[in-house]
mmCIF file of C-alpha atoms in Angstrom:
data_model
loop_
_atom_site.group_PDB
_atom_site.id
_atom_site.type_symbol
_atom_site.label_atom_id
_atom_site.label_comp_id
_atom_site.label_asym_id
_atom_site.label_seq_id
_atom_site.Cartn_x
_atom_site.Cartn_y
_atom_site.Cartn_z
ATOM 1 C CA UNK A 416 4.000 -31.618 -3.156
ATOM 2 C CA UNK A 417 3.836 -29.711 0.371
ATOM 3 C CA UNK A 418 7.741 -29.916 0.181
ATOM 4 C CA UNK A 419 7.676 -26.948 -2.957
ATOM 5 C CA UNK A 420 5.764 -24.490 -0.265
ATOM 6 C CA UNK A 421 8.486 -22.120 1.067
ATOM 7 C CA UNK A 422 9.419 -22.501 5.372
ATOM 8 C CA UNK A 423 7.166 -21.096 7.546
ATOM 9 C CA UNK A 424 4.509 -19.513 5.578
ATOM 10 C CA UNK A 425 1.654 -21.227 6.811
ATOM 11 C CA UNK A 426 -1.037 -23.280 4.778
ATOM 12 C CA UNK A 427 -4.080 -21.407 3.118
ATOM 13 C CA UNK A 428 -6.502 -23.653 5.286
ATOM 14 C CA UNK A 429 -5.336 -21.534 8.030
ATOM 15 C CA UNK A 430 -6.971 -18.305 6.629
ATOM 16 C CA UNK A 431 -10.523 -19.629 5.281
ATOM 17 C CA UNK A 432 -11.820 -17.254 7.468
ATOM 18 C CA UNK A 433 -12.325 -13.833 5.678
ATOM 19 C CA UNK A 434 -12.788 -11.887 8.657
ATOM 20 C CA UNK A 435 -9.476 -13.402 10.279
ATOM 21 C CA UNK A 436 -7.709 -12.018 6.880
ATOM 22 C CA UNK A 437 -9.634 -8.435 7.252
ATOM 23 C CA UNK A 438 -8.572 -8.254 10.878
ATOM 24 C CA UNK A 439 -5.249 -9.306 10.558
ATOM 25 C CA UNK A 440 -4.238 -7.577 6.967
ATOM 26 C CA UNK A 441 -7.067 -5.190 6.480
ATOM 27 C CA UNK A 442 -5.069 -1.955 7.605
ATOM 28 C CA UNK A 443 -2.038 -3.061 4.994
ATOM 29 C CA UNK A 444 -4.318 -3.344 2.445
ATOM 30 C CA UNK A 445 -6.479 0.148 3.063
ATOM 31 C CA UNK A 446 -2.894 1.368 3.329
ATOM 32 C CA UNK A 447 -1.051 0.099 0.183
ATOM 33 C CA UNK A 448 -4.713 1.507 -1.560
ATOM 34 C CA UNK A 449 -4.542 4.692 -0.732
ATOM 35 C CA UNK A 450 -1.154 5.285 -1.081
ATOM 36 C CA UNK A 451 -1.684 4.360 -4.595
ATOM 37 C CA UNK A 452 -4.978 5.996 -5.297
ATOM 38 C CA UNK A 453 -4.680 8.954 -3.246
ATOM 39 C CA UNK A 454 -8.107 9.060 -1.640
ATOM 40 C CA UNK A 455 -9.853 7.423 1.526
ATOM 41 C CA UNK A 456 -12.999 7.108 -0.216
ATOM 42 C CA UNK A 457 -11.726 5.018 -3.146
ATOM 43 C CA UNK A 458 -8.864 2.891 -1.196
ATOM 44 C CA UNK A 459 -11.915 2.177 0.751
ATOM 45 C CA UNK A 460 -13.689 0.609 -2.181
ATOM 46 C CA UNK A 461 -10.406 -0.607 -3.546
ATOM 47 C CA UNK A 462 -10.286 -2.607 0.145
ATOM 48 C CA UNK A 463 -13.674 -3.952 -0.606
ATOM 49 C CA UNK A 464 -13.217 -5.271 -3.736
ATOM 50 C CA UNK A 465 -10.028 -6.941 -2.940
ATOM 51 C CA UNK A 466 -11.229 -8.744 0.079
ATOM 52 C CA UNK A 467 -14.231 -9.954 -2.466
ATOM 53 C CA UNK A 468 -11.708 -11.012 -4.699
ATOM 54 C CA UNK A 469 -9.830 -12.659 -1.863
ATOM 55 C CA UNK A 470 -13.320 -14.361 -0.737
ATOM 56 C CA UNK A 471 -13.496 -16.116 -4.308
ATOM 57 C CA UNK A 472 -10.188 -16.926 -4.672
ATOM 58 C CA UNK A 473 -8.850 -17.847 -1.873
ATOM 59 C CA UNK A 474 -8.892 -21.527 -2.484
ATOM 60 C CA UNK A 475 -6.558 -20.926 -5.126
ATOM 61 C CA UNK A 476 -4.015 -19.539 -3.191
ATOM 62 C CA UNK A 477 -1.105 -21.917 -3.274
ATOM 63 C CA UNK A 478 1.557 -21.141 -0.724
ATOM 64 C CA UNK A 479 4.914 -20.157 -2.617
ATOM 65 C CA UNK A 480 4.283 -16.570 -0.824
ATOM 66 C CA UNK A 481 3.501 -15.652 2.222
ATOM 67 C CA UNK A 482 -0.790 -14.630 2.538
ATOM 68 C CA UNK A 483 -0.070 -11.086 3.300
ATOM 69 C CA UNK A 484 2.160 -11.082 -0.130
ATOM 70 C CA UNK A 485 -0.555 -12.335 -1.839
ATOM 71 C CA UNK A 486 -2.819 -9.715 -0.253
ATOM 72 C CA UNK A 487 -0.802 -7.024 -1.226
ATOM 73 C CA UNK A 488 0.218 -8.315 -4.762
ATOM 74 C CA UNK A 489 -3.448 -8.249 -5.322
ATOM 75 C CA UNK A 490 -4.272 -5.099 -3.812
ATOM 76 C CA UNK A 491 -1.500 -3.546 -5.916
ATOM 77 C CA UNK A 492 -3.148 -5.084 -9.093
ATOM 78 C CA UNK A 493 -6.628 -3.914 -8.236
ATOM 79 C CA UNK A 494 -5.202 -0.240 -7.867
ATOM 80 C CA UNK A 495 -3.502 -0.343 -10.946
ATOM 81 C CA UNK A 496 -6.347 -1.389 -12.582
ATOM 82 C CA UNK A 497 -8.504 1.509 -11.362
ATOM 83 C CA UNK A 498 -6.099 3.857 -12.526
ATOM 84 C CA UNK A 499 -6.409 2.952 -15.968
ATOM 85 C CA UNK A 500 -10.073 2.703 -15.974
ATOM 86 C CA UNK A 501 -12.333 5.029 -18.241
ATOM 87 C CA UNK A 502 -14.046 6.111 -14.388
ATOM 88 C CA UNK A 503 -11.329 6.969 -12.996
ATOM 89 C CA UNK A 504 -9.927 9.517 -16.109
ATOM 90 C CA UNK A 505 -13.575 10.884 -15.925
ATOM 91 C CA UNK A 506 -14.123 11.695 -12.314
ATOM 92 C CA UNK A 507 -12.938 14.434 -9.690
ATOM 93 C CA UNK A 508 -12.972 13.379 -6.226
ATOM 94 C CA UNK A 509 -14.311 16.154 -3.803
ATOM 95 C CA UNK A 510 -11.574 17.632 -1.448
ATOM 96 C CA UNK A 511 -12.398 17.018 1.816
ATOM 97 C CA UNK A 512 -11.845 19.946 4.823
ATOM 98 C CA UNK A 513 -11.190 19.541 8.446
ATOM 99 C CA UNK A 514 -10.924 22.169 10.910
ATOM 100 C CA UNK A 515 -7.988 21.906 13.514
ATOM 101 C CA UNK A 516 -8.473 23.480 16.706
ATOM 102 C CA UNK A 517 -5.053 24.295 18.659
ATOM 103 C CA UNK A 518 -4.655 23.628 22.364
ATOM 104 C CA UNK A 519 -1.695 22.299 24.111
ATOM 105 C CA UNK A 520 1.789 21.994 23.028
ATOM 106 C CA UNK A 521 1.215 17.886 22.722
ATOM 107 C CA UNK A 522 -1.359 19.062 19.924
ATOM 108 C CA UNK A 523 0.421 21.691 17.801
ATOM 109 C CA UNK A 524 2.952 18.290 17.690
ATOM 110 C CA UNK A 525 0.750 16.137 16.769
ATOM 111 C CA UNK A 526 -0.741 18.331 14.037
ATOM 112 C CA UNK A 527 3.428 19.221 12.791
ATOM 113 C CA UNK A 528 3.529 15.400 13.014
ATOM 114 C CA UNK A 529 0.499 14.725 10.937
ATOM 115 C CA UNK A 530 1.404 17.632 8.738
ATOM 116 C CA UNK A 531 4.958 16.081 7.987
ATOM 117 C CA UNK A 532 3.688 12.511 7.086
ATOM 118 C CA UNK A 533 1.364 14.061 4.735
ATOM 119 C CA UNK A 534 4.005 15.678 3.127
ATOM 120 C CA UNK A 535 5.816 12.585 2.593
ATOM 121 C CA UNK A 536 3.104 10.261 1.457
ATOM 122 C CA UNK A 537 2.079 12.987 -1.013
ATOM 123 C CA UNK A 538 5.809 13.081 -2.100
ATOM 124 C CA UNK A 539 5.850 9.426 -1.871
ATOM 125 C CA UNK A 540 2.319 9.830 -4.828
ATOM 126 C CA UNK A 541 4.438 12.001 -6.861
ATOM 127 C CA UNK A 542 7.016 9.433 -7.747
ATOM 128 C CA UNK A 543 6.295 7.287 -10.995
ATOM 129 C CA UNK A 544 4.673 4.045 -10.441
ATOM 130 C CA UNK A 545 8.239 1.788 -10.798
ATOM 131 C CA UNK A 546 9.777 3.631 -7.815
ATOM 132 C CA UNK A 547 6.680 4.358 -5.985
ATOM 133 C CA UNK A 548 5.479 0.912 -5.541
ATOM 134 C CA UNK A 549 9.150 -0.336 -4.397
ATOM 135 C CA UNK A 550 9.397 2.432 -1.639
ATOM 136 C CA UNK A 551 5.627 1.474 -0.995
ATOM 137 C CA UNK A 552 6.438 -2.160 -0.128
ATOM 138 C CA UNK A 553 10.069 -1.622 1.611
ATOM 139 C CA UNK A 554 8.990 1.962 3.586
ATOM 140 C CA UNK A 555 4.956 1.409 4.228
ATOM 141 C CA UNK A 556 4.490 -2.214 4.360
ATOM 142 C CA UNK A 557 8.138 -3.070 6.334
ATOM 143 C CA UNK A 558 9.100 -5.381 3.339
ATOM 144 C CA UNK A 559 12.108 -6.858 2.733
ATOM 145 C CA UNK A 560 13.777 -6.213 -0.518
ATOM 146 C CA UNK A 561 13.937 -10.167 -1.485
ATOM 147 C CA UNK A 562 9.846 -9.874 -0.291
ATOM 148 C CA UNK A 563 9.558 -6.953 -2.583
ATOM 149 C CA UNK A 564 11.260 -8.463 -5.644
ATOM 150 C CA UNK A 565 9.103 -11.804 -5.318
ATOM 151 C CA UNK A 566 5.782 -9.540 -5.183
ATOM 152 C CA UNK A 567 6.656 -7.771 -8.132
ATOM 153 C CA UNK A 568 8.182 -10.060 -9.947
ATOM 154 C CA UNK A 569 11.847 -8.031 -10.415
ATOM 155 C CA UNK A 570 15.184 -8.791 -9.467
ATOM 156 C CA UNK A 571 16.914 -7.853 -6.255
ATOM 157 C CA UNK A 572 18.974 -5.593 -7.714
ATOM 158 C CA UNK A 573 16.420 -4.202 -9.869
ATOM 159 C CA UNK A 574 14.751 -3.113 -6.604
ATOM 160 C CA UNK A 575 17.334 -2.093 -5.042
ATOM 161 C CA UNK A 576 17.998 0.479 -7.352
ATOM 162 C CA UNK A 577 14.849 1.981 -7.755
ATOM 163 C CA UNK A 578 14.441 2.230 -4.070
ATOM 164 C CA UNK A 579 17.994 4.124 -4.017
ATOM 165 C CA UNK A 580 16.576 6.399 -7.062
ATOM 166 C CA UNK A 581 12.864 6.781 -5.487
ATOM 167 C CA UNK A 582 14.553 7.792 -2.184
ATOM 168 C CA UNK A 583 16.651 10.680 -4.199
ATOM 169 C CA UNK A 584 13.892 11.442 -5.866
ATOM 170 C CA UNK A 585 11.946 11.859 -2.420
ATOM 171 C CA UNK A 586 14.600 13.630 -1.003
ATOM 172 C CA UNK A 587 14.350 16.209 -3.494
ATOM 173 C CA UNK A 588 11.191 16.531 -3.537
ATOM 174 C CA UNK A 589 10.947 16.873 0.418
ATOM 175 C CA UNK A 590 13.832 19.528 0.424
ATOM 176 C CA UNK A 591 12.669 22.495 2.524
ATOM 177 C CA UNK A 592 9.062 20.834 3.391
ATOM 178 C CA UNK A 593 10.410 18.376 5.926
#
């Protein structure tokens, strides 16, 4: 049967390490967490309980994607699932503030390119979930549109035009703030 596992993705035995998988995929899945739950604190607990998820399952991972797929798929499942939990309807998470200090030109940069990615990944949160979690995998996660289509179980073209309508939706949402 090890002719059905699609070239070049590399057997499970490879990754029974958990620590390998948190060090190699960790920052995709904090990532894809937060851009779906829109906060640090709970993409960090998302993180955790996918990678405990992972650490149970991970036997049962069979090969016809490639491990970061997998990762993601179940990431993506986890934070859709905490969305539509009673807890998360229920609670308010606490803004948090930072203080900027200005100094050089390199740093009022930095801070106009910090400011615009914020600006996008909060437009990026705006978008409803079917356009959101294409431009997620294609834009954030540097997947290809056959990759994205496998992990969420659509068809090419089906992706391919959400990503065209989530990009006009960004784009309008972006006008004058970018």
């Amino acid at each position: 049967m090890e002719d059905s596992k699609a070239p070049g993705i590399p057997p499970a035995e490879e990754f029974r390490d958990l620590e390998d998988l948190i060090r190699k995929y960790g920052n995709d899945v904090l990532r894809t967490a937060y851009l779906y739950v829109r906060d640090i604190h709970t993409a960090e607990d998302v993180f955790q309980d996918v990678f405990l998820k992972v650490s149970q399952k991970l036997d049962t991972f069979r090969g016809d994607s490639g491990i970061r797929t997998w990762l993601i798929r179940i990431t993506i499942n986890t934070c859709k699932d905490f969305l539509k939990s009673a807890w998360n309807s229920k609670v308010v998470p606490i803004a948090e503030e930072t203080e900027r200090t200005l100094g050089s030109e390199e740093d009022f940069e930095e801070i106009e390119r910090q400011e615009t990615g914020r600006c996008v990944k909060e437009a990026v949160q705006q978008l409803p979930v079917k356009y959101r979690e294409v431009v997620i995998c294609v834009y954030f996660q540097d997947m290809s549109v056959t990759e994205t289509a496998s992990l969420l179980g659509l068809a090419e073209g089906t992706v391919k035009s959400r990503l065209s309508r989530g990009r006009e939706r960004l784009r309008k949402l972006l006008e004058g703030r970018v």
